[in-house]
Amino acid sequence: MAKIQMKTPLVEMDGDEMTRILWKMIKDELLLPFVDLKTEYYDLGLEEREKTKDKVTYDSAYAAKKYGVAVKCATITPNKQRVEEYNLSEMWKSPNGTIRAILDGTVFRTPIIIDSVKPVVKNWEKPITIARHAYGDVYKATEYRVPGEGKAELVFTDKDGNETFRETVYDFECAGVLQSQYNKDSSIVSFAHSCFRFAIDTKQDLWFSTKDTISKKYDQTFKLIFEEIYERDYKAKFEELGIEYFYTLIDDAVARVIRSRGGYIWACKNYDGDVMSDMVSTAFGSLAMMTSVLVSPDGQFEYEAAHGTVTRHYYRYLKGEETSTNPMATIYAWSGALRKRGELDELPELCDFADKLEKACIKTLDSGVMTKDLVGLVSEGYTVKAVNSADFIAEIRKNLEQML
Ligand code: NAP
Ligand code: MG
């Protein structure tokens, strides 16, 4: 069989530990035999980040901006312990943070659903994708532990030094706490564009929720910016595709989500997205089955797994022990990126290969062959067999070869 050809290269961002091992296995077994893989390779493994003083991370993000599609392996975000372990000259910043800042994107997380693992919420039939606005609010708040009696005020001084706003927050008669939050129109606008674009890209409804009835300026601003951008830039396209933009209060959204059948994108403010994404991913099953894509407001895409480098498994692997690490989310990062590349370059065979690769994964799991993490989640009545990562990937390859 002739290999499937590519036009534009994918930006390939390699990573660390167990996921780096899986990365190579996936390429060798599931991609290189079938696709004439064209990538521009960046090694974001911690050693290379140290060697290049983190320049490689920046270069990879600029390449993603240039080519439009990237696929990323999980990477270590150094902490104090990692600085010692890898003898680092600096505690390099999170690569995901750096890439997100350069692409100005929003992260969308979607679970991979299989028949034998039923979501905790019985009526969820299709994935629910969470979009979290990862900027500002409580994550960048200024806080103060109020020691006792006194007055708290909110003050704004414009760039010419004129005080244009002053309001009493509270006249404290005793000790208490104080917090101030901010966000920026530019960031909310980018968030909105990424959400509308991703809804169009995946042909799914977009839900957005805040608490604008209580927060009449702060949350209201989010609501109005989304509304305005929708009306101006996306309404016609949504109508053409038969998809819907739907705004509701966060508490109403929570109730509707639980009663829904799934199959839409739920855009959330920063804190709501933090909390709800953990709830949704747990209810769907496993972090190992959660895919993630960063979408920039101008339509660049970076695909990855939502989980980390699976350190505990890697240490076992280094001791020569067998590991059963789930490669699904990393395989889906590749299939997502190849499909997107295929769409942009008008290469239907490449899109078709991505579809078949995912189908081969699902077929493998539906046949009961799975990694250990999933075995405990399987509903009664299914017969399953736990295998190691290499055997799992070999089984996917067998199923893929039958489909091609
Ligand atoms: P993690 O790598 O996601 O793993 C946490 C635990 O979840 C694992 O020990 C494992 O549980 C289970 N798990 C996660 N993915 C799995 C998979 N594919 N197959 C089977 N089990 C899986 O999170 P972490 O241990 O907190 O972080 C490890 C490193 O990853 C850190 O250095 C962190 O900085 C980095 N990280 C990177 C990213 C990213 O690049 N996007 C995201 C998060 C974390 P058991 O051990 O019980 O089997
Ligand atoms: Mg969280």
mmCIF file of C-alpha atoms in Angstrom, residues 99-243:
data_model
loop_
_atom_site.group_PDB
_atom_site.id
_atom_site.type_symbol
_atom_site.label_atom_id
_atom_site.label_comp_id
_atom_site.label_asym_id
_atom_site.label_seq_id
_atom_site.Cartn_x
_atom_site.Cartn_y
_atom_site.Cartn_z
ATOM 1 C CA ILE A 99 2.222 28.229 24.142
ATOM 2 C CA ARG A 100 -1.200 29.408 25.294
ATOM 3 C CA ALA A 101 0.101 32.919 25.869
ATOM 4 C CA ILE A 102 1.637 33.082 22.378
ATOM 5 C CA LEU A 103 -1.397 31.630 20.591
ATOM 6 C CA ASP A 104 -3.798 33.515 22.911
ATOM 7 C CA GLY A 105 -5.982 30.437 22.780
ATOM 8 C CA THR A 106 -8.714 28.645 24.674
ATOM 9 C CA VAL A 107 -8.455 25.010 25.756
ATOM 10 C CA PHE A 108 -11.303 22.647 24.838
ATOM 11 C CA ARG A 109 -11.446 19.294 26.616
ATOM 12 C CA THR A 110 -13.521 16.417 25.298
ATOM 13 C CA PRO A 111 -13.905 12.877 26.675
ATOM 14 C CA ILE A 112 -13.567 9.816 24.426
ATOM 15 C CA ILE A 113 -16.631 7.652 25.036
ATOM 16 C CA ILE A 114 -16.774 3.865 24.703
ATOM 17 C CA ASP A 115 -19.684 1.428 25.101
ATOM 18 C CA SER A 116 -18.298 -0.527 28.019
ATOM 19 C CA VAL A 117 -17.567 2.471 30.250
ATOM 20 C CA LYS A 118 -20.856 4.172 31.078
ATOM 21 C CA PRO A 119 -20.821 7.777 32.271
ATOM 22 C CA VAL A 120 -21.945 8.243 35.866
ATOM 23 C CA VAL A 121 -24.735 10.437 34.494
ATOM 24 C CA LYS A 122 -26.884 7.839 32.705
ATOM 25 C CA ASN A 123 -28.422 10.138 30.108
ATOM 26 C CA TRP A 124 -25.069 11.445 28.748
ATOM 27 C CA GLU A 125 -24.774 9.791 25.353
ATOM 28 C CA LYS A 126 -22.417 12.179 23.618
ATOM 29 C CA PRO A 127 -19.324 13.999 24.849
ATOM 30 C CA ILE A 128 -19.594 17.324 26.622
ATOM 31 C CA THR A 129 -16.730 19.625 25.708
ATOM 32 C CA ILE A 130 -15.678 22.189 28.283
ATOM 33 C CA ALA A 131 -14.072 25.471 27.203
ATOM 34 C CA ARG A 132 -12.408 27.288 30.067
ATOM 35 C CA HIS A 133 -11.468 30.940 29.885
ATOM 36 C CA ALA A 134 -8.025 30.559 31.389
ATOM 37 C CA TYR A 135 -7.352 34.223 32.166
ATOM 38 C CA GLY A 136 -7.867 36.530 35.128
ATOM 39 C CA ASP A 137 -10.667 36.516 37.714
ATOM 40 C CA VAL A 138 -9.858 34.825 41.013
ATOM 41 C CA TYR A 139 -6.600 33.414 39.558
ATOM 42 C CA LYS A 140 -5.148 36.925 39.331
ATOM 43 C CA ALA A 141 -6.990 38.450 42.261
ATOM 44 C CA THR A 142 -5.525 40.789 44.858
ATOM 45 C CA GLU A 143 -6.448 39.686 48.341
ATOM 46 C CA TYR A 144 -6.208 41.143 51.783
ATOM 47 C CA ARG A 145 -6.822 39.659 55.206
ATOM 48 C CA VAL A 146 -8.572 42.541 56.922
ATOM 49 C CA PRO A 147 -7.274 42.775 60.507
ATOM 50 C CA GLY A 148 -10.147 44.752 62.003
ATOM 51 C CA GLU A 149 -12.299 47.884 61.815
ATOM 52 C CA GLY A 150 -11.734 50.074 58.739
ATOM 53 C CA LYS A 151 -12.979 50.979 55.286
ATOM 54 C CA ALA A 152 -12.374 49.083 52.029
ATOM 55 C CA GLU A 153 -12.737 51.014 48.766
ATOM 56 C CA LEU A 154 -12.494 50.273 45.058
ATOM 57 C CA VAL A 155 -10.644 53.043 43.228
ATOM 58 C CA PHE A 156 -9.821 53.575 39.549
ATOM 59 C CA THR A 157 -7.322 56.151 38.307
ATOM 60 C CA ASP A 158 -7.134 56.725 34.550
ATOM 61 C CA LYS A 159 -3.888 57.043 32.607
ATOM 62 C CA ASP A 160 -3.807 60.825 33.098
ATOM 63 C CA GLY A 161 -3.965 60.381 36.845
ATOM 64 C CA ASN A 162 -7.603 61.380 37.313
ATOM 65 C CA GLU A 163 -9.562 59.398 39.843
ATOM 66 C CA THR A 164 -12.669 58.399 37.849
ATOM 67 C CA PHE A 165 -14.193 55.914 40.240
ATOM 68 C CA ARG A 166 -14.342 55.418 43.991
ATOM 69 C CA GLU A 167 -16.834 53.291 45.852
ATOM 70 C CA THR A 168 -16.970 51.844 49.331
ATOM 71 C CA VAL A 169 -16.765 48.061 49.231
ATOM 72 C CA TYR A 170 -17.496 47.660 52.940
ATOM 73 C CA ASP A 171 -17.150 49.522 56.178
ATOM 74 C CA PHE A 172 -15.600 46.825 58.300
ATOM 75 C CA GLU A 173 -16.705 46.773 61.955
ATOM 76 C CA CYS A 174 -14.559 43.700 62.616
ATOM 77 C CA ALA A 175 -11.871 41.538 60.975
ATOM 78 C CA GLY A 176 -12.668 40.006 57.582
ATOM 79 C CA VAL A 177 -11.412 39.298 54.074
ATOM 80 C CA LEU A 178 -11.174 41.333 50.909
ATOM 81 C CA GLN A 179 -10.564 40.458 47.273
ATOM 82 C CA SER A 180 -10.507 42.288 43.950
ATOM 83 C CA GLN A 181 -10.608 40.674 40.529
ATOM 84 C CA TYR A 182 -10.185 41.917 36.991
ATOM 85 C CA ASN A 183 -10.459 40.797 33.426
ATOM 86 C CA LYS A 184 -9.761 42.438 30.052
ATOM 87 C CA ASP A 185 -12.065 42.953 27.072
ATOM 88 C CA SER A 186 -9.290 41.782 24.741
ATOM 89 C CA SER A 187 -9.045 38.450 26.536
ATOM 90 C CA ILE A 188 -12.814 37.939 26.635
ATOM 91 C CA VAL A 189 -13.012 38.773 22.912
ATOM 92 C CA SER A 190 -10.341 36.153 22.107
ATOM 93 C CA PHE A 191 -12.142 33.623 24.274
ATOM 94 C CA ALA A 192 -15.412 34.293 22.449
ATOM 95 C CA HIS A 193 -13.842 33.954 18.982
ATOM 96 C CA SER A 194 -12.135 30.678 19.929
ATOM 97 C CA CYS A 195 -15.440 29.292 21.231
ATOM 98 C CA PHE A 196 -17.502 30.286 18.197
ATOM 99 C CA ARG A 197 -14.827 28.978 15.845
ATOM 100 C CA PHE A 198 -14.568 25.665 17.635
ATOM 101 C CA ALA A 199 -18.367 25.264 17.606
ATOM 102 C CA ILE A 200 -18.337 25.789 13.829
ATOM 103 C CA ASP A 201 -15.334 23.516 13.433
ATOM 104 C CA THR A 202 -16.991 20.638 15.297
ATOM 105 C CA LYS A 203 -20.589 21.514 14.261
ATOM 106 C CA GLN A 204 -21.856 21.524 17.826
ATOM 107 C CA ASP A 205 -24.042 23.925 19.812
ATOM 108 C CA LEU A 206 -22.248 26.372 22.052
ATOM 109 C CA TRP A 207 -23.510 27.081 25.570
ATOM 110 C CA PHE A 208 -22.158 29.927 27.627
ATOM 111 C CA SER A 209 -23.012 30.657 31.225
ATOM 112 C CA THR A 210 -22.141 33.299 33.828
ATOM 113 C CA LYS A 211 -23.915 34.847 36.806
ATOM 114 C CA ASP A 212 -24.865 38.141 35.171
ATOM 115 C CA THR A 213 -28.022 38.613 37.264
ATOM 116 C CA ILE A 214 -25.848 39.058 40.352
ATOM 117 C CA SER A 215 -22.694 40.433 38.741
ATOM 118 C CA LYS A 216 -24.285 43.225 36.741
ATOM 119 C CA LYS A 217 -21.054 44.725 35.401
ATOM 120 C CA TYR A 218 -18.406 42.003 35.594
ATOM 121 C CA ASP A 219 -20.268 38.933 34.323
ATOM 122 C CA GLN A 220 -22.604 41.106 32.257
ATOM 123 C CA THR A 221 -19.560 42.253 30.256
ATOM 124 C CA PHE A 222 -18.769 38.643 29.332
ATOM 125 C CA LYS A 223 -22.364 38.084 28.263
ATOM 126 C CA LEU A 224 -22.537 41.242 26.145
ATOM 127 C CA ILE A 225 -19.199 40.662 24.420
ATOM 128 C CA PHE A 226 -20.231 37.122 23.447
ATOM 129 C CA GLU A 227 -23.616 38.371 22.206
ATOM 130 C CA GLU A 228 -22.136 41.149 20.114
ATOM 131 C CA ILE A 229 -19.494 38.937 18.493
ATOM 132 C CA TYR A 230 -22.052 36.231 17.801
ATOM 133 C CA GLU A 231 -24.488 38.627 16.121
ATOM 134 C CA ARG A 232 -21.783 40.336 14.087
ATOM 135 C CA ASP A 233 -19.479 37.504 13.039
ATOM 136 C CA TYR A 234 -20.987 34.069 13.529
ATOM 137 C CA LYS A 235 -24.788 34.095 13.504
ATOM 138 C CA ALA A 236 -25.129 33.499 9.766
ATOM 139 C CA LYS A 237 -22.675 30.606 9.814
ATOM 140 C CA PHE A 238 -24.368 29.025 12.851
ATOM 141 C CA GLU A 239 -27.753 29.215 11.105
ATOM 142 C CA GLU A 240 -26.319 27.733 7.945
ATOM 143 C CA LEU A 241 -24.903 24.787 9.922
ATOM 144 C CA GLY A 242 -28.058 24.395 12.026
ATOM 145 C CA ILE A 243 -26.209 24.875 15.300
#
